[in-house]
CSV table of C-alpha atoms in Angstrom, one decimal:
chain,number,residue,atom,x,y,z
P,1,UNK,CA,11.2,15.0,24.0
P,2,UNK,CA,11.0,14.0,20.3
P,3,UNK,CA,12.9,10.9,19.6
P,4,UNK,CA,14.5,9.5,16.3
P,5,UNK,CA,15.7,6.4,16.3
P,6,UNK,CA,18.8,5.5,13.7
P,7,UNK,CA,19.2,1.8,12.6
P,8,UNK,CA,21.7,0.2,10.8
P,9,UNK,CA,25.2,-1.5,10.5
P,10,UNK,CA,27.7,0.2,12.7
P,11,UNK,CA,30.4,-1.8,11.8
P,12,UNK,CA,30.4,-0.9,7.9
P,13,UNK,CA,28.5,2.6,8.4
P,14,UNK,CA,29.3,3.5,11.8
P,15,UNK,CA,31.0,6.7,10.6
P,16,UNK,CA,28.4,7.9,8.9
P,17,UNK,CA,25.9,7.2,11.5
P,18,UNK,CA,27.9,9.0,14.2
P,19,UNK,CA,27.7,11.9,11.7
P,20,UNK,CA,24.1,11.7,11.3
P,21,UNK,CA,23.7,11.4,14.9
P,22,UNK,CA,25.5,14.5,15.4
P,23,UNK,CA,23.5,16.1,12.8
P,24,UNK,CA,20.2,15.3,14.5
P,25,UNK,CA,21.1,16.4,17.8
P,26,UNK,CA,21.7,19.8,16.5
P,27,UNK,CA,18.3,19.8,14.7
P,28,UNK,CA,17.0,19.5,18.4
P,29,UNK,CA,16.0,15.8,18.5
P,30,UNK,CA,17.2,13.0,20.8
P,31,UNK,CA,18.9,10.0,19.0
P,32,UNK,CA,18.4,6.3,19.9
P,33,UNK,CA,21.0,4.4,17.9
P,34,UNK,CA,20.3,0.9,17.2
P,35,UNK,CA,22.9,-1.6,15.5
P,36,UNK,CA,22.2,-4.0,13.3
P,37,UNK,CA,25.7,-5.3,12.4
P,38,UNK,CA,27.3,-8.7,12.9
P,39,UNK,CA,30.8,-9.3,12.1
P,40,UNK,CA,33.2,-6.5,12.3
P,41,UNK,CA,33.3,-4.4,15.5
P,42,UNK,CA,30.8,-1.1,15.9
P,43,UNK,CA,32.8,2.1,14.9
P,44,UNK,CA,30.7,4.4,17.2
P,45,UNK,CA,28.6,3.2,20.5
P,46,UNK,CA,25.4,2.2,20.1
P,47,UNK,CA,22.4,2.6,22.5
P,48,UNK,CA,20.7,-0.5,21.5
P,49,UNK,CA,23.8,-2.8,20.8
P,50,UNK,CA,24.0,-5.4,18.2
P,51,UNK,CA,23.7,-8.7,20.9
P,52,UNK,CA,20.1,-7.3,22.0
P,53,UNK,CA,19.1,-7.0,18.7
P,54,UNK,CA,19.7,-10.7,18.2
P,55,UNK,CA,18.0,-11.7,21.2
P,56,UNK,CA,15.1,-10.0,19.9
P,57,UNK,CA,15.1,-12.2,17.0
P,58,UNK,CA,15.3,-15.4,19.3
P,59,UNK,CA,18.8,-16.1,18.7
P,60,UNK,CA,22.5,-14.9,19.8
P,61,UNK,CA,24.9,-13.0,18.2
P,62,UNK,CA,27.7,-15.6,18.4
P,63,UNK,CA,25.5,-18.1,16.8
P,64,UNK,CA,24.9,-15.8,13.7
P,65,UNK,CA,28.5,-15.2,13.6
P,66,UNK,CA,29.5,-19.0,14.0
P,67,UNK,CA,26.8,-19.9,11.1
P,68,UNK,CA,28.6,-17.6,8.7
P,69,UNK,CA,25.8,-17.4,6.7
P,70,UNK,CA,25.1,-13.6,5.4
P,71,UNK,CA,21.7,-14.3,4.4
P,72,UNK,CA,20.5,-15.8,7.2
P,73,UNK,CA,22.0,-13.4,9.3
P,74,UNK,CA,20.5,-10.4,7.3
P,75,UNK,CA,17.2,-12.0,7.8
P,76,UNK,CA,17.4,-12.5,11.8
P,77,UNK,CA,18.8,-9.0,12.3
P,78,UNK,CA,15.9,-7.6,10.3
P,79,UNK,CA,13.6,-9.4,12.6
P,80,UNK,CA,15.3,-8.3,15.6
P,81,UNK,CA,15.2,-4.8,14.2
P,82,UNK,CA,11.3,-4.9,13.9
P,83,UNK,CA,10.8,-6.0,17.3
P,84,UNK,CA,13.1,-3.3,18.6
P,85,UNK,CA,11.5,-0.5,16.7
P,86,UNK,CA,8.1,-1.7,17.8
P,87,UNK,CA,9.0,-2.0,21.3
P,88,UNK,CA,10.5,1.6,21.2
P,89,UNK,CA,7.4,2.8,19.5
P,90,UNK,CA,5.1,1.3,22.2
P,91,UNK,CA,7.1,2.9,24.9
P,92,UNK,CA,6.5,6.4,23.2
P,93,UNK,CA,10.4,6.5,22.6
P,94,UNK,CA,10.0,6.5,18.5
P,95,UNK,CA,8.8,9.7,16.7
P,96,UNK,CA,10.6,8.9,13.4
P,97,UNK,CA,13.3,6.4,12.2
P,98,UNK,CA,15.8,7.1,9.8
P,99,UNK,CA,18.5,4.4,8.1
P,100,UNK,CA,21.1,4.6,5.4
P,101,UNK,CA,22.7,1.4,3.2
P,102,UNK,CA,23.0,-0.7,0.4
P,103,UNK,CA,20.8,-3.9,-0.8
P,104,UNK,CA,21.4,-5.3,2.8
P,105,UNK,CA,21.0,-2.7,5.0
P,106,UNK,CA,18.3,-1.3,3.2
P,107,UNK,CA,16.7,-5.0,3.4
P,108,UNK,CA,17.2,-4.9,7.3
P,109,UNK,CA,15.9,-1.2,8.1
P,110,UNK,CA,13.0,-1.2,5.6
P,111,UNK,CA,11.6,-4.3,7.1
P,112,UNK,CA,11.6,-2.9,10.5
P,113,UNK,CA,10.1,0.4,9.2
P,114,UNK,CA,7.4,-1.5,7.4
P,115,UNK,CA,6.3,-3.1,11.0
P,116,UNK,CA,5.5,0.5,12.4
P,117,UNK,CA,2.1,2.4,11.9
P,118,UNK,CA,1.5,4.4,8.9
P,119,UNK,CA,2.1,8.1,9.9
P,120,UNK,CA,5.4,7.2,11.6
P,121,UNK,CA,8.1,9.0,9.8
P,122,UNK,CA,10.2,6.6,7.8
P,123,UNK,CA,13.4,7.7,6.1
P,124,UNK,CA,15.5,5.4,4.1
P,125,UNK,CA,18.8,6.6,2.0
P,126,UNK,CA,19.6,3.9,0.0
P,127,UNK,CA,22.0,3.2,-3.2
P,128,UNK,CA,18.9,1.2,-4.2
P,129,UNK,CA,16.7,3.8,-4.3
P,130,UNK,CA,16.7,4.9,-7.8
P,131,UNK,CA,15.3,1.4,-9.2
P,132,UNK,CA,12.3,-0.6,-8.3
P,133,UNK,CA,11.8,-0.1,-4.4
P,134,UNK,CA,8.5,-2.1,-4.2
P,135,UNK,CA,9.9,-4.6,-2.2
P,136,UNK,CA,11.5,-2.5,0.7
P,137,UNK,CA,8.5,-0.2,0.5
P,138,UNK,CA,5.5,-2.4,0.2
P,139,UNK,CA,2.5,-1.1,1.5
P,140,UNK,CA,3.9,1.4,3.9
P,141,UNK,CA,4.6,5.0,3.6
P,142,UNK,CA,8.5,4.8,3.8
P,143,UNK,CA,10.3,7.8,2.5
P,144,UNK,CA,13.2,6.5,-0.1
P,145,UNK,CA,16.2,9.0,-0.6
P,146,UNK,CA,18.5,8.0,-3.6
P,147,UNK,CA,22.0,8.0,-2.0
P,148,UNK,CA,23.8,9.0,-5.5
P,149,UNK,CA,26.8,7.9,-4.2
P,150,UNK,CA,27.6,4.6,-2.3
P,151,UNK,CA,27.1,5.2,1.5
P,152,UNK,CA,31.0,5.1,1.9
P,153,UNK,CA,32.2,8.1,4.2
P,154,UNK,CA,31.3,11.8,4.3
P,155,UNK,CA,32.1,13.5,1.0
P,156,UNK,CA,31.0,16.2,-1.5
P,157,UNK,CA,28.0,14.2,-2.4
P,158,UNK,CA,26.9,12.5,0.4
P,159,UNK,CA,27.2,15.2,3.2
P,160,UNK,CA,24.5,17.3,1.9
P,161,UNK,CA,22.3,14.2,0.6
P,162,UNK,CA,22.6,13.0,4.6
P,163,UNK,CA,21.9,16.5,5.8
P,164,UNK,CA,18.9,16.6,4.0
P,165,UNK,CA,17.6,13.3,5.3
P,166,UNK,CA,18.7,14.1,8.8
P,167,UNK,CA,16.8,17.3,8.6
P,168,UNK,CA,13.9,15.9,7.1
P,169,UNK,CA,13.4,13.3,9.7
P,170,UNK,CA,13.9,15.8,12.5
P,171,UNK,CA,11.2,17.8,11.3
P,172,UNK,CA,8.8,15.1,10.8
P,173,UNK,CA,9.6,13.5,13.8
P,174,UNK,CA,8.8,17.1,15.7
P,175,UNK,CA,5.6,17.4,13.7
P,176,UNK,CA,4.6,13.8,14.5
P,177,UNK,CA,5.1,14.1,18.0
P,178,UNK,CA,3.5,17.3,18.3
P,179,UNK,CA,0.4,16.0,15.9
P,180,UNK,CA,0.0,12.7,18.0
P,181,UNK,CA,-0.4,14.7,21.3
P,182,UNK,CA,-2.9,17.3,19.5
P,183,UNK,CA,-5.0,14.3,18.3
P,184,UNK,CA,-4.9,12.3,21.4
P,185,UNK,CA,-6.3,15.6,23.1
P,186,UNK,CA,-8.8,16.0,20.1
P,187,UNK,CA,-10.1,12.6,20.4
P,188,UNK,CA,-10.7,12.6,24.3
P,189,UNK,CA,-14.2,11.9,24.5
P,190,UNK,CA,-15.0,11.7,20.7
P,191,UNK,CA,-15.3,8.8,18.7
P,192,UNK,CA,-13.6,8.5,15.5
P,193,UNK,CA,-15.6,8.4,12.5
P,194,UNK,CA,-15.7,4.7,11.0
P,195,UNK,CA,-13.4,3.7,8.1
P,196,UNK,CA,-14.5,3.0,4.6
P,197,UNK,CA,-12.0,1.8,2.1
P,198,UNK,CA,-12.7,2.9,-1.5
P,199,UNK,CA,-11.1,1.8,-5.0
P,200,UNK,CA,-10.6,4.1,-7.8
P,201,UNK,CA,-8.9,4.9,-11.0
P,202,UNK,CA,-9.1,8.1,-13.3
P,203,UNK,CA,-11.4,6.3,-15.4
P,204,UNK,CA,-14.1,5.7,-12.6
P,205,UNK,CA,-13.3,8.8,-10.6
P,206,UNK,CA,-16.8,10.5,-11.0
P,207,UNK,CA,-18.9,7.3,-9.9
P,208,UNK,CA,-16.4,7.0,-6.6
P,209,UNK,CA,-16.5,10.5,-5.7
P,210,UNK,CA,-19.6,10.2,-5.9
P,211,UNK,CA,-20.2,7.5,-3.3
P,212,UNK,CA,-17.1,9.1,-1.3
P,213,UNK,CA,-19.2,12.2,-0.9
P,214,UNK,CA,-22.4,10.2,-0.1
P,215,UNK,CA,-20.7,7.9,2.6
P,216,UNK,CA,-19.0,11.2,4.1
P,217,UNK,CA,-22.4,12.8,4.4
P,218,UNK,CA,-23.5,9.3,6.4
P,219,UNK,CA,-20.9,9.7,8.8
P,220,UNK,CA,-17.9,7.7,7.5
P,221,UNK,CA,-14.5,8.8,6.7
P,222,UNK,CA,-13.4,7.2,3.0
P,223,UNK,CA,-10.1,6.5,2.2
P,224,UNK,CA,-9.5,6.3,-1.4
P,225,UNK,CA,-6.9,3.9,-2.9
P,226,UNK,CA,-5.6,4.2,-6.4
P,227,UNK,CA,-5.7,0.8,-8.2
P,228,UNK,CA,-1.9,1.0,-9.2
P,229,UNK,CA,-1.0,-2.4,-7.7
P,230,UNK,CA,0.6,-0.8,-4.9
P,231,UNK,CA,-2.9,0.8,-4.2
P,232,UNK,CA,-4.6,-2.7,-4.3
P,233,UNK,CA,-2.2,-4.4,-1.9
P,234,UNK,CA,-2.4,-1.6,0.6
P,235,UNK,CA,-6.1,-1.8,0.6
P,236,UNK,CA,-6.2,-5.8,0.8
P,237,UNK,CA,-3.4,-5.6,3.7
P,238,UNK,CA,-5.3,-2.9,6.1
P,239,UNK,CA,-8.6,-5.0,5.3
P,240,UNK,CA,-7.0,-8.1,6.7
P,241,UNK,CA,-6.3,-6.1,9.6
P,242,UNK,CA,-9.7,-5.2,10.2
P,243,UNK,CA,-8.9,-1.4,10.1
P,244,UNK,CA,-12.4,-0.8,7.9
P,245,UNK,CA,-15.9,-0.9,8.8
P,246,UNK,CA,-16.7,-1.2,5.1
P,247,UNK,CA,-15.1,-1.7,1.8
P,248,UNK,CA,-16.2,0.0,-1.3
P,249,UNK,CA,-14.3,-2.1,-4.3
P,250,UNK,CA,-15.9,-0.8,-7.2
P,251,UNK,CA,-12.4,-0.4,-9.4
P,252,UNK,CA,-10.9,-4.1,-10.0
P,253,UNK,CA,-8.6,-3.3,-13.0
P,254,UNK,CA,-5.6,-5.0,-11.0
P,255,UNK,CA,-7.4,-8.5,-11.4
P,256,UNK,CA,-7.8,-7.7,-15.5
P,257,UNK,CA,-3.6,-7.1,-15.2
P,258,UNK,CA,-3.3,-10.0,-13.0
P,259,UNK,CA,-5.0,-12.1,-15.6
P,260,UNK,CA,-3.7,-10.8,-18.9
P,261,UNK,CA,-0.2,-9.8,-18.2
P,262,UNK,CA,-0.6,-5.8,-17.5
P,263,UNK,CA,1.9,-3.9,-15.2
P,264,UNK,CA,-0.4,-3.0,-12.4
P,265,UNK,CA,-1.4,-5.9,-10.8
P,266,UNK,CA,-2.1,-6.2,-7.2
P,267,UNK,CA,-1.1,-9.7,-7.1
P,268,UNK,CA,-3.1,-13.0,-6.7
P,269,UNK,CA,-5.1,-12.1,-3.5
P,270,UNK,CA,-6.7,-9.2,-4.6
P,271,UNK,CA,-10.3,-8.9,-3.7
P,272,UNK,CA,-10.0,-11.4,-1.0
P,273,UNK,CA,-8.9,-9.7,2.4
P,274,UNK,CA,-12.3,-8.2,3.2
P,275,UNK,CA,-14.1,-11.1,2.5
P,276,UNK,CA,-11.6,-13.6,4.7
P,277,UNK,CA,-12.3,-10.6,7.7
P,278,UNK,CA,-16.0,-10.7,7.4
P,279,UNK,CA,-16.2,-7.1,6.4
P,280,UNK,CA,-19.1,-5.6,4.5
P,281,UNK,CA,-18.3,-5.2,0.9
P,282,UNK,CA,-20.0,-3.9,-1.8
P,283,UNK,CA,-17.9,-4.5,-5.0
P,284,UNK,CA,-18.5,-3.2,-8.6
P,285,UNK,CA,-16.6,-4.2,-12.0
P,286,UNK,CA,-15.1,-0.8,-12.6
P,287,UNK,CA,-12.1,-0.8,-15.5
P,288,UNK,CA,-12.4,-4.6,-16.2
P,289,UNK,CA,-12.5,-3.4,-19.6
P,290,UNK,CA,-9.1,-2.6,-20.0
P,291,UNK,CA,-5.7,-4.0,-19.3
P,292,UNK,CA,-2.7,-1.4,-18.5
P,293,UNK,CA,0.8,-1.4,-19.9
P,294,UNK,CA,3.9,0.7,-20.0
P,295,UNK,CA,4.6,3.6,-22.5
P,296,UNK,CA,3.4,2.7,-26.1
P,297,UNK,CA,7.1,1.2,-27.1
P,298,UNK,CA,7.0,-1.5,-24.7
P,299,UNK,CA,3.7,-2.9,-25.7
P,300,UNK,CA,4.3,-6.6,-26.2
P,301,UNK,CA,4.0,-7.6,-29.8
P,302,UNK,CA,0.9,-9.9,-29.5
P,303,UNK,CA,-1.0,-7.0,-27.9
P,304,UNK,CA,-0.7,-4.3,-30.9
P,305,UNK,CA,-3.2,-5.6,-32.9
P,306,UNK,CA,-5.7,-4.8,-30.2
P,307,UNK,CA,-7.7,-1.9,-29.4
P,308,UNK,CA,-5.0,0.3,-27.8
P,309,UNK,CA,-5.4,3.7,-26.5
P,310,UNK,CA,-2.5,5.7,-24.9
P,311,UNK,CA,-3.9,6.5,-21.5
P,312,UNK,CA,-0.7,9.0,-20.6
P,313,UNK,CA,2.9,8.9,-21.7
P,314,UNK,CA,3.5,6.5,-19.1
P,315,UNK,CA,0.5,4.2,-19.5
P,316,UNK,CA,-1.1,2.2,-22.3
P,317,UNK,CA,-4.3,0.3,-22.4
P,318,UNK,CA,-5.7,-2.3,-24.2
P,319,UNK,CA,-9.2,-3.3,-24.5
P,320,UNK,CA,-10.2,-6.5,-22.5
P,321,UNK,CA,-11.8,-9.4,-25.5
P,322,UNK,CA,-14.9,-11.3,-24.9
P,323,UNK,CA,-12.9,-14.3,-23.8
P,324,UNK,CA,-11.0,-12.4,-21.3
P,325,UNK,CA,-14.0,-10.7,-19.5
P,326,UNK,CA,-15.9,-14.1,-19.4
P,327,UNK,CA,-12.8,-15.6,-17.4
P,328,UNK,CA,-12.6,-12.3,-15.3
P,329,UNK,CA,-16.3,-12.8,-14.4
P,330,UNK,CA,-15.4,-16.1,-13.0
P,331,UNK,CA,-12.6,-15.0,-11.1
P,332,UNK,CA,-14.3,-12.0,-9.5
P,333,UNK,CA,-16.9,-14.6,-8.5
P,334,UNK,CA,-14.4,-17.1,-7.1
P,335,UNK,CA,-12.9,-14.6,-5.1
P,336,UNK,CA,-16.5,-13.5,-3.5
P,337,UNK,CA,-17.8,-16.9,-3.2
P,338,UNK,CA,-15.6,-17.5,0.2
P,339,UNK,CA,-16.1,-14.3,1.9
P,340,UNK,CA,-17.7,-14.6,5.5
P,341,UNK,CA,-19.5,-11.2,5.9
P,342,UNK,CA,-22.2,-9.6,3.7
P,343,UNK,CA,-21.2,-9.0,0.1
P,344,UNK,CA,-23.1,-7.3,-2.8
P,345,UNK,CA,-22.3,-6.8,-6.2
P,346,UNK,CA,-23.4,-3.7,-8.2
P,347,UNK,CA,-23.4,-4.0,-12.1
P,348,UNK,CA,-23.5,-0.9,-14.1
P,349,UNK,CA,-24.8,-2.2,-17.3
P,350,UNK,CA,-24.2,0.8,-19.2
P,351,UNK,CA,-20.4,0.9,-19.0
P,352,UNK,CA,-17.1,0.1,-16.7
P,353,UNK,CA,-15.0,3.3,-17.1
P,354,UNK,CA,-15.1,6.5,-19.2
P,355,UNK,CA,-13.4,4.5,-22.3
P,356,UNK,CA,-16.3,2.0,-21.8
P,357,UNK,CA,-19.5,4.4,-22.1
P,358,UNK,CA,-21.8,4.3,-24.9
P,359,UNK,CA,-20.2,5.7,-27.9
P,360,UNK,CA,-16.7,5.7,-26.3
P,361,UNK,CA,-13.4,3.6,-27.9
P,362,UNK,CA,-14.0,0.6,-25.4
P,363,UNK,CA,-17.9,0.5,-25.6
P,364,UNK,CA,-18.4,-3.5,-26.5
P,365,UNK,CA,-21.7,-4.9,-25.0
P,366,UNK,CA,-20.9,-8.6,-25.9
P,367,UNK,CA,-17.6,-8.3,-23.9
P,368,UNK,CA,-19.4,-6.5,-21.1
P,369,UNK,CA,-22.2,-9.1,-21.5
P,370,UNK,CA,-19.5,-12.0,-21.2
P,371,UNK,CA,-18.5,-10.5,-18.0
P,372,UNK,CA,-21.9,-10.2,-16.3
P,373,UNK,CA,-23.2,-13.9,-17.6
P,374,UNK,CA,-20.2,-15.4,-16.1
P,375,UNK,CA,-20.2,-13.6,-13.0
P,376,UNK,CA,-23.8,-14.3,-12.2
P,377,UNK,CA,-23.5,-17.8,-12.9
P,378,UNK,CA,-20.3,-18.0,-10.6
P,379,UNK,CA,-22.2,-16.4,-7.8
P,380,UNK,CA,-24.8,-19.0,-7.9
P,381,UNK,CA,-25.8,-20.5,-4.8
P,382,UNK,CA,-23.4,-18.1,-2.9
P,383,UNK,CA,-24.1,-15.5,0.0
P,384,UNK,CA,-23.3,-12.8,-2.3
P,385,UNK,CA,-26.2,-10.3,-3.7
P,386,UNK,CA,-25.8,-9.2,-7.5
P,387,UNK,CA,-27.8,-6.2,-8.1
P,388,UNK,CA,-28.3,-4.7,-11.7
P,389,UNK,CA,-28.0,-0.8,-12.3
P,390,UNK,CA,-29.4,0.4,-16.0
P,391,UNK,CA,-26.4,3.1,-15.8
P,392,UNK,CA,-23.0,3.6,-16.1
P,393,UNK,CA,-20.4,3.4,-13.5
P,394,UNK,CA,-19.7,7.3,-13.5
P,395,UNK,CA,-23.3,8.2,-13.2
P,396,UNK,CA,-23.3,9.7,-9.8
P,397,UNK,CA,-26.7,7.9,-8.9
P,398,UNK,CA,-24.7,4.7,-9.2
P,399,UNK,CA,-22.2,5.6,-7.0
P,400,UNK,CA,-24.6,6.9,-4.4
P,401,UNK,CA,-26.6,4.1,-4.7
P,402,UNK,CA,-23.8,1.6,-4.1
P,403,UNK,CA,-22.9,3.9,-1.3
P,404,UNK,CA,-26.5,3.9,0.2
P,405,UNK,CA,-26.2,-0.2,-0.3
P,406,UNK,CA,-22.9,-0.4,1.8
P,407,UNK,CA,-24.4,1.8,4.5
P,408,UNK,CA,-27.4,-0.5,4.9
P,409,UNK,CA,-25.2,-3.7,5.1
P,410,UNK,CA,-23.0,-2.3,7.9
P,411,UNK,CA,-25.9,-1.0,9.6
P,412,UNK,CA,-27.8,-4.6,9.6
P,413,UNK,CA,-24.6,-6.0,10.8
P,414,UNK,CA,-24.5,-3.6,13.9
P,415,UNK,CA,-28.1,-4.1,14.3
P,416,UNK,CA,-27.3,-8.0,14.8
P,417,UNK,CA,-24.3,-7.6,16.8
């Protein structure tokens, strides 16, 4: 039987959750209703009462009520919801999860959803979904739906929105349950291909595609992460969990955004997880010749005198200067010096992006040399190896060479094990 878990505050949203439960039952799935409410009495009965959720977080509901601290209570019930959903998933009783709410309910439910493995259907209907949802989604695969009106009763607007959410998660859960069984059967007696993470942007696609195709030929499955900020954070998160056999990090523009104030930074920990985990990694300098900002009209005043290109209506890029490139070289070197596993840096000396190729608008040999020199100096005395290539990053030969180098490093690790 396919189970969908509903998780939410049944004191304030009980009527709506009761309506969703009936809709899901009619869609042919079983429902497990988890109550994360605190103060008021639940308006519909729960399958997992709030007292059980609180205890899963190591406390008693009575203690949360007595403290009367809403922020602390929300955090505690979010932890309890996370533990509850993980338990249900481990027991094979969760094939999809659906929640509705405002800021508090969204915070509770999405924390629990983020803890679930990728691929488990997760749908959040929220009044917060038309804004910045990065803090709710993180690096997970949560589907956010805007509620249009607040979650306050079943009405002309909310009914079709909630119906769509229920029907969507029911269909996804059925497909997930069926696919999970099929995948388990298909993998009996066969080993899954080793996973490789690769980073890519539009301006490094040709080189990364060549590397991906070569690694596929060599027997790996390559997961490509777009360097959009979220993409880099996801790569780092999964590398930290040791999901990957190797990492092919050819595109580092998120580090330039972090240093220079661009909009697509992946945070200060970018390019550190694989090294900490001891995973073999081949790194290059793709797209460090640019910093990404929003639409042209949002470009900071101090950047308007720089070499500016409109990448698309949503993204404007500026060329990194010689000074910035030197600092980027030092930053990349400092991150890689802490690596505990095999690390190689492949330097494409003829350009770092489609814009930086010879004859391109961002072709700047002096800035590139500042980057290469600072990187080389910063890596001196470290275990990381640096290799120069007289090619552009989008030369397919460069991508294949980087892939072959990573394959050789993985083979050496296996041979030494």
